C-alpha positions as MATLAB code, in Angstrom:
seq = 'XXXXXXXXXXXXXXXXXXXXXXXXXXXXXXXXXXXXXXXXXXXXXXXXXXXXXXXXXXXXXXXXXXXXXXXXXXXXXXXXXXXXXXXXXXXXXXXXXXXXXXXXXXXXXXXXXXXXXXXXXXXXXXXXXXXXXXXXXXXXXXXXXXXXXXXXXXXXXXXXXXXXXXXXXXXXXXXXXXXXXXXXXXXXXXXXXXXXXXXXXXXXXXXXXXXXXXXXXXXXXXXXXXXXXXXXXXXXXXXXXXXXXXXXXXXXXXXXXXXXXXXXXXXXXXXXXXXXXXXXXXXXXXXXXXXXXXXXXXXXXXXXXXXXXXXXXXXXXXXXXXXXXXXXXXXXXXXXXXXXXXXXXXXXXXXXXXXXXXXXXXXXXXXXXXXXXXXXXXXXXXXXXXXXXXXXXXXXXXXXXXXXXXXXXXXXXXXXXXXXXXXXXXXXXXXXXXXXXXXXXXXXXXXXXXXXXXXXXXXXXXXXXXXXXXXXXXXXXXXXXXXXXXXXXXXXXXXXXXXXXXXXXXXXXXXXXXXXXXXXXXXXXXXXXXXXXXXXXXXXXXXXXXXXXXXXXXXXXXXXXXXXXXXXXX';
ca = [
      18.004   18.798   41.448;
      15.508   20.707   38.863;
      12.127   19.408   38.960;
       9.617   21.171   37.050;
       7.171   24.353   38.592;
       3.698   22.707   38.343;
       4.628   18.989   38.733;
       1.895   18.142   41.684;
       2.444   14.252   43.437;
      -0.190   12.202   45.023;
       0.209    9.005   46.675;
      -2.538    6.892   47.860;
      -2.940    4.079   49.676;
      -6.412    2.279   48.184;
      -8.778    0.841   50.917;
     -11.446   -1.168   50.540;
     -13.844    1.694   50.624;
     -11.779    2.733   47.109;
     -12.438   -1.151   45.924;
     -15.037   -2.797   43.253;
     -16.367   -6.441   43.705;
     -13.075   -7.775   42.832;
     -10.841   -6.142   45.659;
      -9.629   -3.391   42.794;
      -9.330   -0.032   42.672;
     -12.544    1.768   41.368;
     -11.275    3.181   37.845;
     -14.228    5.910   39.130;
     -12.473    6.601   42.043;
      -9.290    6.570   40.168;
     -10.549    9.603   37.963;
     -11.270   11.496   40.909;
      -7.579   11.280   41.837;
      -6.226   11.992   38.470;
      -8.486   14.981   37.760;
      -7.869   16.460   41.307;
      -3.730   16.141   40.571;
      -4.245   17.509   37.633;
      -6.137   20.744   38.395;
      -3.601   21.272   41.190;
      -1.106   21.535   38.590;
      -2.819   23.632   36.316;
      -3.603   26.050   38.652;
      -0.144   26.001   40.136;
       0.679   27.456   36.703;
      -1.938   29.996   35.803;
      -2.307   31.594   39.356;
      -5.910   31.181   39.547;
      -8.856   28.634   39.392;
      -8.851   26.160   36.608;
     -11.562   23.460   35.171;
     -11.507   20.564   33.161;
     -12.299   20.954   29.676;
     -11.559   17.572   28.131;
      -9.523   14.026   29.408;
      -7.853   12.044   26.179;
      -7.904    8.640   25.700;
      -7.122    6.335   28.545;
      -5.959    2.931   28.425;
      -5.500    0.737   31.672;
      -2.643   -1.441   31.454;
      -3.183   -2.736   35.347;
      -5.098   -2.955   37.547;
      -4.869   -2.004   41.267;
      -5.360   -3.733   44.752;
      -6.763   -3.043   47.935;
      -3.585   -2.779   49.910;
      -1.376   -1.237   47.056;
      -0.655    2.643   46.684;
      -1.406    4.858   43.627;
       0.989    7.159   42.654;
       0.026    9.604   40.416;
       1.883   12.783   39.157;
       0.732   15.473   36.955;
       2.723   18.528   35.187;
       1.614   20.953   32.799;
       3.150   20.449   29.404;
       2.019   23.414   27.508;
       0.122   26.538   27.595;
      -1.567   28.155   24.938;
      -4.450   30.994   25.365;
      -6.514   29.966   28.084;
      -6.344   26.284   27.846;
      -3.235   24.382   29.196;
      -2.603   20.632   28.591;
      -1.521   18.428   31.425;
      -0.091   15.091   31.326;
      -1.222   12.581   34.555;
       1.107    9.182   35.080;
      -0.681    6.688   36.852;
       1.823    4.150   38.530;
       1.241    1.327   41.373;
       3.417    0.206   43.927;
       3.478   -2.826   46.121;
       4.701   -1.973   49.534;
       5.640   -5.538   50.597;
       8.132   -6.216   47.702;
       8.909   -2.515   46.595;
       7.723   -3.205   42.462;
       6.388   -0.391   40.406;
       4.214   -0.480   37.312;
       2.633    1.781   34.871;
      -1.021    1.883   35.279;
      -1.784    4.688   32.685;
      -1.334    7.641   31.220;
      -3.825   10.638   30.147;
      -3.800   14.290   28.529;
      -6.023   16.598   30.084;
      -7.145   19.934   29.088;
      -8.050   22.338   31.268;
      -9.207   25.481   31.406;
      -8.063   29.222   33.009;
     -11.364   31.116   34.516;
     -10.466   34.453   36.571;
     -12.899   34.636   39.888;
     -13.844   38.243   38.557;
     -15.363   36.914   35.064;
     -12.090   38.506   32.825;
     -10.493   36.800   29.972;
      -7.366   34.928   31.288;
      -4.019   34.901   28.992;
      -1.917   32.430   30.419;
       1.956   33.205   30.268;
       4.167   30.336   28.375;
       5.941   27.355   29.785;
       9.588   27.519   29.079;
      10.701   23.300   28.766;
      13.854   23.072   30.531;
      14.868   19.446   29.793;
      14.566   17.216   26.771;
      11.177   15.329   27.948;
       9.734   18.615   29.155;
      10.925   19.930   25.262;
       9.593   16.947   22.949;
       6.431   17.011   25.202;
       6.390   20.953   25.222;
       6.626   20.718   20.993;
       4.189   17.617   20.223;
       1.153   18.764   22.874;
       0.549   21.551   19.844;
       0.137   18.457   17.420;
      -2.136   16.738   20.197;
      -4.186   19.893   19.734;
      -5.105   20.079   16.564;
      -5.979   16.476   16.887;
      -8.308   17.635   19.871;
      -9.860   19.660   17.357;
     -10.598   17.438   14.220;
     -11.831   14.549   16.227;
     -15.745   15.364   15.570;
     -14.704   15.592   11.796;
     -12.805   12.508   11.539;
     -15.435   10.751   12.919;
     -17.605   12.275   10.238;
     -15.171   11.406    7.666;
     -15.076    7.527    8.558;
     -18.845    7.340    8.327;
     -19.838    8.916    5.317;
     -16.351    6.817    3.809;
     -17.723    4.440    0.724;
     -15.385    1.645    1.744;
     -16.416    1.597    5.749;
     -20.674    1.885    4.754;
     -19.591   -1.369    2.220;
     -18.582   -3.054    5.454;
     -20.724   -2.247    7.511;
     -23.469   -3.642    4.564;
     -21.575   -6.790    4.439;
     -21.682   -6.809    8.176;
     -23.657   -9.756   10.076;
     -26.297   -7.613   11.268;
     -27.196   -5.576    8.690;
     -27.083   -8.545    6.337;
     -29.480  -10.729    8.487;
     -31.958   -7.290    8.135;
     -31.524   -7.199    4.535;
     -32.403  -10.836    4.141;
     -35.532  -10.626    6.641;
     -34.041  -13.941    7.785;
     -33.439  -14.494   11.421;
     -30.540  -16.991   12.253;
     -29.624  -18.741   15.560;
     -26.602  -16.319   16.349;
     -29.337  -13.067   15.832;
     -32.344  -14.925   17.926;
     -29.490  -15.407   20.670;
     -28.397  -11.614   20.426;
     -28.837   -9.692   23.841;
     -31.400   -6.562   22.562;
     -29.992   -3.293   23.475;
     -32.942   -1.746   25.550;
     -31.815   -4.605   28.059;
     -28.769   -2.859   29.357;
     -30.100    0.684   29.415;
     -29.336    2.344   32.116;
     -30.805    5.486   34.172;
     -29.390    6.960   36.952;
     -29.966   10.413   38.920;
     -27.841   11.880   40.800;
     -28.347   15.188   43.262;
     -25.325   17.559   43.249;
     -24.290   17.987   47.156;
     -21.366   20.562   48.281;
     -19.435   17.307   48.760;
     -19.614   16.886   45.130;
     -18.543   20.103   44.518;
     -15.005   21.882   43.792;
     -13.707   24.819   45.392;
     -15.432   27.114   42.363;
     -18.674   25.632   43.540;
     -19.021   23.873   40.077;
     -19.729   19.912   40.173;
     -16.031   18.587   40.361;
     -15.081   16.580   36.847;
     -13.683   13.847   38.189;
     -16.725   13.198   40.409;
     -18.985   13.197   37.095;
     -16.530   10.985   35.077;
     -17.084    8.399   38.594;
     -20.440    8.318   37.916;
     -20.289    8.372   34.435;
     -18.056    5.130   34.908;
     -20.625    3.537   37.016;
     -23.646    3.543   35.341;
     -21.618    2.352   32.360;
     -20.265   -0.564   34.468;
     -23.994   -0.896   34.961;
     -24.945   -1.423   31.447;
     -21.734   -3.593   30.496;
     -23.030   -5.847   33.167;
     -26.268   -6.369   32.142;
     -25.081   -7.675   28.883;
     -23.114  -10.575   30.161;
     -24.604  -11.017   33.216;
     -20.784  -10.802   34.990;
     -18.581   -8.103   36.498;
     -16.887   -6.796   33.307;
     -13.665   -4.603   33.460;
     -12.870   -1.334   31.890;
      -9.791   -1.438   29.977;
     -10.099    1.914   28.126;
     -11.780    4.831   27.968;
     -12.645    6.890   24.710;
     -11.993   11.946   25.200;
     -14.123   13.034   28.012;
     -15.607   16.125   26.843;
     -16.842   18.536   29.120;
     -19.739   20.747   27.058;
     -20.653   22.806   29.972;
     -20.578   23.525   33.870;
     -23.099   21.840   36.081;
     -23.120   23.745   39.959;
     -24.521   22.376   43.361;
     -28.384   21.874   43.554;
     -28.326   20.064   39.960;
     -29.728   17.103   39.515;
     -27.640   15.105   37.100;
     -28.858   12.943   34.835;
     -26.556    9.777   33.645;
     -27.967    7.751   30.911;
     -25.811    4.467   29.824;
     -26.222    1.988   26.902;
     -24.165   -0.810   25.217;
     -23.658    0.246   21.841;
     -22.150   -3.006   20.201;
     -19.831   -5.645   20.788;
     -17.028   -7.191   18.980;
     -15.991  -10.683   19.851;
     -14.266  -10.020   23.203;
     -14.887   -5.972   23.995;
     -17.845   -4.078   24.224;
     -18.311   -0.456   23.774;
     -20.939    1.423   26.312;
     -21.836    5.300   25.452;
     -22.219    7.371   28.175;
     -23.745   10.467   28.614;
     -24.473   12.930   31.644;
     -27.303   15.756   31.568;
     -28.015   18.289   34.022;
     -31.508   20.352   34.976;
     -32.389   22.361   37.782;
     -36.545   23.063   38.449;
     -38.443   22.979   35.176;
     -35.455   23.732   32.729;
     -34.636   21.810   29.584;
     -31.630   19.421   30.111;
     -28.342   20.641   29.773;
     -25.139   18.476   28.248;
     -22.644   18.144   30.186;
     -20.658   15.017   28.940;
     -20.278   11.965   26.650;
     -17.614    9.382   26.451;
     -17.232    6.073   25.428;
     -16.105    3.368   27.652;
     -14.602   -0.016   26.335;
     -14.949   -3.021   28.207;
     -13.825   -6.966   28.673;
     -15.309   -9.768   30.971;
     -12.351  -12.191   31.947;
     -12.445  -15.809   32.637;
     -10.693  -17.472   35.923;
      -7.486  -16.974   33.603;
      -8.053  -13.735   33.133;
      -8.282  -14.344   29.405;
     -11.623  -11.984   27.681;
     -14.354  -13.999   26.963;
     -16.458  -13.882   24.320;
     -19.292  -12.049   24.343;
     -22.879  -12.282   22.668;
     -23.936  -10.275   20.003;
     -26.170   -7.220   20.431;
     -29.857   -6.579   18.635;
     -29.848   -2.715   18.408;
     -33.263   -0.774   18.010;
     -34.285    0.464   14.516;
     -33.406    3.950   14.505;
     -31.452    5.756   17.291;
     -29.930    2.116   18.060;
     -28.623    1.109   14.263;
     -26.941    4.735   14.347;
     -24.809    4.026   17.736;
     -23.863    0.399   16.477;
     -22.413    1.851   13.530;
     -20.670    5.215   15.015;
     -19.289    2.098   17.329;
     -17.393    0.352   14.729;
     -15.931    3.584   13.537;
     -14.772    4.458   16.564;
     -13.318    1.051   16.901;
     -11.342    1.910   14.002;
     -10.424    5.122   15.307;
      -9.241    3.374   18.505;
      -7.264    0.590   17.086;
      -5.614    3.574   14.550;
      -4.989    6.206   17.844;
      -3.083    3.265   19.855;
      -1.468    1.604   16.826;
      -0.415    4.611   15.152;
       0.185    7.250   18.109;
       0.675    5.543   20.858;
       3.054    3.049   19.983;
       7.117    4.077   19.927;
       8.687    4.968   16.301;
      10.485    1.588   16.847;
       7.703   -0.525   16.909;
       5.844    0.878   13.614;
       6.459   -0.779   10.949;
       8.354    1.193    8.185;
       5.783    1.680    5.526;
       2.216    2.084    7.050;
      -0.629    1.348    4.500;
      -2.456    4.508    3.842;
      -6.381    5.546    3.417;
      -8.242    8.416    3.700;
      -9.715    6.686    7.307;
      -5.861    6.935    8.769;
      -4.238    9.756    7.357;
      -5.042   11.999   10.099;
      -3.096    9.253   12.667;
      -0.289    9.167   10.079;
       0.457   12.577    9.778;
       0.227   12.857   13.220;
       2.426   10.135   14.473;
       5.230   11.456   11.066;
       5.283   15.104   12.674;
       5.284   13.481   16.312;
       8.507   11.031   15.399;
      10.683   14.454   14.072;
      10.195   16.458   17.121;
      10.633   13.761   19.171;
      13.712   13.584   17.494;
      14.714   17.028   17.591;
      14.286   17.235   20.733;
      17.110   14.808   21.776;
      20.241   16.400   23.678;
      22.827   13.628   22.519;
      23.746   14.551   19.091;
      27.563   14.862   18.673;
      29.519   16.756   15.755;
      30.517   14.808   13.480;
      31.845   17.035   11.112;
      31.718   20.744   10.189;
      32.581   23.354    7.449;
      32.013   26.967    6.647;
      29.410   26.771    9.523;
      27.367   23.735    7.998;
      27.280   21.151   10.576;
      27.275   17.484   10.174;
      25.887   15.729   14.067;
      25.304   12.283   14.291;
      23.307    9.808   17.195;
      23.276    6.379   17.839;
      20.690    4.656   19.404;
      18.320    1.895   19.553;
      20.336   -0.027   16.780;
      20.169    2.745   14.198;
      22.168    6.101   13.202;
      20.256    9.346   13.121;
      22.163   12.383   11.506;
      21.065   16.170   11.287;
      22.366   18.726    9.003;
      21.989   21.933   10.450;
      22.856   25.323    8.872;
      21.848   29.280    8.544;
      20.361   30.670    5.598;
      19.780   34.261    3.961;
      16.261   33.524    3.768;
      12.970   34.308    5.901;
      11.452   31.050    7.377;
       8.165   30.896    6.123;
       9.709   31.646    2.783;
      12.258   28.667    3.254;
       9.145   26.497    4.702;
       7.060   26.737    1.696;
       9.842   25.797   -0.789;
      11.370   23.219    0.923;
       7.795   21.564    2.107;
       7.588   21.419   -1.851;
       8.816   18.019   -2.654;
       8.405   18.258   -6.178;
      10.877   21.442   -6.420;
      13.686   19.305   -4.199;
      15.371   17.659   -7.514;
      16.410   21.360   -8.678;
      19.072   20.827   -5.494;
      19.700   17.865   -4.296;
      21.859   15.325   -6.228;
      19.741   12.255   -4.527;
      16.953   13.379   -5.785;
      16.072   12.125   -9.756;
      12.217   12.432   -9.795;
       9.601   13.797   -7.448;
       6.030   13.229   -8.508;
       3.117   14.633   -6.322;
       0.708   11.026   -6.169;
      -1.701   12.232   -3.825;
      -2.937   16.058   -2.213;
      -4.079   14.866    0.686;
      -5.088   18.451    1.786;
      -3.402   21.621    2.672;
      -0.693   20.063    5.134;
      -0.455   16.604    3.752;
       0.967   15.311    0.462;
       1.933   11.907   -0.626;
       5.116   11.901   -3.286;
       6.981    9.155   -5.165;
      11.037    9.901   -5.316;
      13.297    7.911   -7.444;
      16.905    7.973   -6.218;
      20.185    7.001   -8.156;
      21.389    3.788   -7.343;
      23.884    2.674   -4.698;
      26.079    1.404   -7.168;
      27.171    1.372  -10.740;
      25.505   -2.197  -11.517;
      22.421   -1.516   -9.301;
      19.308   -0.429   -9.791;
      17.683    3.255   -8.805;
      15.990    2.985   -5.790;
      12.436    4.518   -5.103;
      10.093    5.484   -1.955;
       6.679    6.540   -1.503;
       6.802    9.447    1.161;
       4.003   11.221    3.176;
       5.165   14.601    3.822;
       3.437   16.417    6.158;
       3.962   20.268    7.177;
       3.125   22.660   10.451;
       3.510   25.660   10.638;
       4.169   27.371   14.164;
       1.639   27.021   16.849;
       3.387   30.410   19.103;
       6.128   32.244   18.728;
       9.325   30.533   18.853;
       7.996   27.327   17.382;
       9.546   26.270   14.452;
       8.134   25.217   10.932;
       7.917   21.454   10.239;
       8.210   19.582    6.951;
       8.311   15.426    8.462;
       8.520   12.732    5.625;
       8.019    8.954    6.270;
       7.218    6.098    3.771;
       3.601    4.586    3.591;
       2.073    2.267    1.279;
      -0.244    2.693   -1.396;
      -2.357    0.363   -3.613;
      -1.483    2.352   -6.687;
       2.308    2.122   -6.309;
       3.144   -1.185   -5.271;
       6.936   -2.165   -5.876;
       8.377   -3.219   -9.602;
      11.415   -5.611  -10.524;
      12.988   -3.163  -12.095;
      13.643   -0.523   -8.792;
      14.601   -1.454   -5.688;
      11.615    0.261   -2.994;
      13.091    2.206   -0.361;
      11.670    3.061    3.098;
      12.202    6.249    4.944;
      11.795    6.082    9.107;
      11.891    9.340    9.751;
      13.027   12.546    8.176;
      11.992   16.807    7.710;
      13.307   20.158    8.207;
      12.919   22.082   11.175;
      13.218   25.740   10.272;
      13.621   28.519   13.089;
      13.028   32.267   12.732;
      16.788   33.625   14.003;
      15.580   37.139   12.165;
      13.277   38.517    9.891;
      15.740   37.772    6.729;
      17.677   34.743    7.903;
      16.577   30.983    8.988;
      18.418   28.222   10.782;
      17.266   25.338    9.116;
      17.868   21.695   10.427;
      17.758   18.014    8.084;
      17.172   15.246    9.998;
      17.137   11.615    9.146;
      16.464    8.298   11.166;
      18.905    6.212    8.380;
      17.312    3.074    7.333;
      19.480    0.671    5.077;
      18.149    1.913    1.633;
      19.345    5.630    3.407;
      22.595    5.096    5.188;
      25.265    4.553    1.525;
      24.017    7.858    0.889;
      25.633    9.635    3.685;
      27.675    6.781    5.207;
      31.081    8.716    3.725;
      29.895   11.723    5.243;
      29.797   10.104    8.247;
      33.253    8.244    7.820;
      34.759   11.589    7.235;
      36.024   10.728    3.839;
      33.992   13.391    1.876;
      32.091   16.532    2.638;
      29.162   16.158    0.367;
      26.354   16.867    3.035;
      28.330   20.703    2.547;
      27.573   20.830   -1.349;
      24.513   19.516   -0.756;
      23.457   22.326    1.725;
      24.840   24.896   -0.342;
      22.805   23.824   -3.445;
      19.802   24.422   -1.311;
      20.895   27.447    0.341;
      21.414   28.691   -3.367;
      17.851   27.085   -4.647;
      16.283   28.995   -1.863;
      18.077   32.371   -2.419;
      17.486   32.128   -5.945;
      13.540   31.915   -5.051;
      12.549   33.145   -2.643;
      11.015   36.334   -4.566;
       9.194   33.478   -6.224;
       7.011   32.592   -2.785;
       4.211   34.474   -1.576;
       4.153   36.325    1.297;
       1.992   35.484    3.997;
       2.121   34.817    7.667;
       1.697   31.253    8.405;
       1.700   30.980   11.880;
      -0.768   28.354   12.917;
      -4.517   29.898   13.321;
      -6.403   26.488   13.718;
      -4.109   26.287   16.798;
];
């Protein structure tokens, strides 16, 4: 039975000596566990000593008892220089009744460092099964999401729209007014749940590289923000997520490391505590070494989240972090809504602004390699080596197109991520107007479609298309389309509005001069008469189709410039 190279198991029994107040697992001792498993698997890959460089989002679904066993297992998912991600699953199981649950589940990146200083390359991970390949293709996209998170961040704070709120916002608004109400006399003042710790780095603390080990700074990092949470409501509060660990730089034995907690604000039930850990040996300056943000709840008896009271933030340094709070509220509530949750459970047409494009285009590119990289397509129909598969699943029928064209790939990818040049070739396509240039990769296009039937009327969508190009060699170029809403193009009487689930190209280099290139669609019901002959095998228009385009992109490809697009943010 295959199992994958670097997958590394632990299993754990927890103890009381791993338990809070409440007979629960320590989530600090938790991340000790997870980072450990990890490393072991990176290092299983690269053949010599890894460290953590950053920990993505965690959200705890469970909890865990004294008594119960962790099990945690960690693979490497992709490689790319000399950083590697790894994906940890956290589950729990109950010995007396044999059940099993999902506790969570994290990305972490780590790091290759050679013992004798040089520059390691690490060699590629080949995917051998469809997770390993859809996890393989969208850790790239994870990535470059890694990378633009300090700039989204600075995007949603200098946005118009989120300052407005924030001015309309009970505490800047009692400010304004000079007026102090009941709720603001009642709020908790921020300087109250400060928190200060210091710890000395021992070779206990320390990994086999002699550096301090991550997951023993993310523990204390986690306590002094339990700390902090605590002195807020006066209760034991519980940590239900946890906003990227990002390690800045090493910290060795005979540091003493500074941890420095503070609530930031609170929102009705949760509360968001920033974190931070310093490090200084003799009379040098301090040294960052982490921040993350930590989101917590206090339950009742139910274990329902109270309500918690509002915070009174200093004037400077303290009206900055209750801000940056909210927007990283809304980048939270965007990450889990928008990325984390299954294709299935979006709904069709996501509203779009500038504050959530970046989680759109993200979660559109994520949906068609995830669907690419299914193994249960079956041939449906084929001719003159155009082939028609099909897939049903989940209620709904997914169909690919897949074919071999005379063209180079980059050439075919920046024609065909061209929406507005589609209506030269295909039949369904009336009108294409460009609405919106997002940016470089991201466009947002209105299509009008003939109707359905000869009394009906034309349909229309409103598509975000969003393009990759390869992260490595072998990758292929990505054009993904999926409907969103907009403001400015609400739906008329007069046109039915469509909604696409999931669609794009995938186009592979098989040469320099030739291109397999793949349609695929996730048919909704304004989709499916389109194609639904096809499908029946009563025509063969999918071919004609194809060959139009094969044509269109023959005819101009002298037109498009030449240039190597392989992915260089990546």
């Amino acid at each position: 039975m295959y199992r994958n190279p670097t997958e590394v198991k632990k299993s754990q029994i927890v103890m009381p000596c791993h338990a809070n107040h409440c007979q629960e697992l320590s989530v600090g001792q938790l991340l000790k566990w997870m980072d450990s498993t990890a490393c072991l698997s990176a290092e299983r890959h690269a053949g010599c000593p890894c460290v953590t460089a950053s920990v993505d989002d965690i959200y705890f679904e469970h909890t865990i008892g004294v008594g119960q066993v962790v099990n945690i297992k960690a693979k490497a998912n992709r490689a790319f220089n000399s950083s590697m991600e790894v994906g940890i699953e956290v589950t729990c199981e109950d010995l007396f009744n044999g059940r099993c649950w999902k506790v969570c589940y994290a990305y972490a990146t780590f790091v290759a460092r050679h013992p004798g200083g040089e520059k390691v390359h690490l060699r590629q991970l080949v995917p051998r099964t469809q997770a390993e390949q859809a996890e393989h293709s969208v850790a790239a996209e994870r990535r470059r999401m890694r990378l633009i998170h300090h700039d989204i961040m600075k995007d949603i704070l200098n946005n118009e729209s989120f300052q407005k709120s924030i001015t309309e916002g009970f505490y800047i608004r009692q400010l304004s007014s000079g007026t102090e109400s009941q709720d603001l006399q009642e709020a908790v003042p921020t300087e109250r749940t400060q928190v200060e710790s210091v710890e000395l780095v021992l070779p206990t603390h320390a990994n086999h590289q002699v550096n301090t080990f991550g997951g023993q700074i993310m523990a204390w990092m986690e306590n002094v923000a339990t700390i902090a949470a605590s002195r807020l409501c006066n209760a034991h509060p519980t940590l239900k997520a946890i906003d990227m660990f990002h390690f800045r730089g090493p910290s060795s034995v005979g540091d003493r490391l500074v941890l420095k907690a503070i609530v930031n604000n609170t929102f009705m039930n949760s509360m968001e505590v920033g974190v931070c850990a310093e490090a200084y040996k003799g009379e040098e300056p301090l040294r960052h070494i982490n921040s993350a943000f930590m989101t917590f709840e206090v339950l009742d008896e139910a274990g329902r989240p109270r309500t918690l009271p509002p915070i009174r933030p200093e004037p400077t340094e303290g009206k900055r972090r209750y801000q940056e709070a909210i927007a990283r509220k809304k980048i939270r509530l965007d990450r889990k809504y928008i990325i984390s949750c299954k294709q299935t459970e979006m709904p069709l047409s996501v509203p779009w602004d500038p504050s959530n494009q970046v989680y759109l285009s993200y979660n559109n590119v994520f949906a068609l390699k995830m669907l690419a990289a299914r193994d249960n397509w079956v041939l449906n129909h084929e001719k003159n080596q155009v082939s028609l598969y099909t897939m049903e699943e989940d209620k709904s029928l997914c169909f690919k197109v897949e074919a071999e064209v005379a063209v180079p790939a980059a050439t075919a990818f920046l024609l065909l991520s061209d929406l507005t040049c589609r209506q030269e070739w295909d039949r369904h396509y009336n009108l294409c107007e460009l609405i919106t240039k997002v940016d470089e990769d991201d466009m947002i296009y209105r299509v009008v479609t003939p109707s359905v039937s000869e009394a009906g009327k034309v349909q229309d969508f409103v598509l975000m298309a969003s393009r990759r190009p390869p992260c490595d060699r072998g990758d292929p170029y990505v054009v993904a389309l999926r409907s969103v809403t907009l403001p400015t193009h609400q739906p008329t009487e007069d046109v039915n509005r469509g909604e696409v689930m999931c669609a794009g190209f995938t186009i592979y280099d098989i040469s320099s001069s030739t291109a397999k290139i793949t349609y695929y669609n996730q048919a909704s019901a304004e989709v499916l008469p389109y194609i639904s002959t096809d499908i029946a095998g009563l025509s063969s228009s999918f071919y004609s189709s194809f060959l139009s385009c094969s044509r269109f992109l023959l005819e101009h490809k002298a037109d498009a410039p030449a240039t190597n697009l392989v992915s260089t943010a990546l």
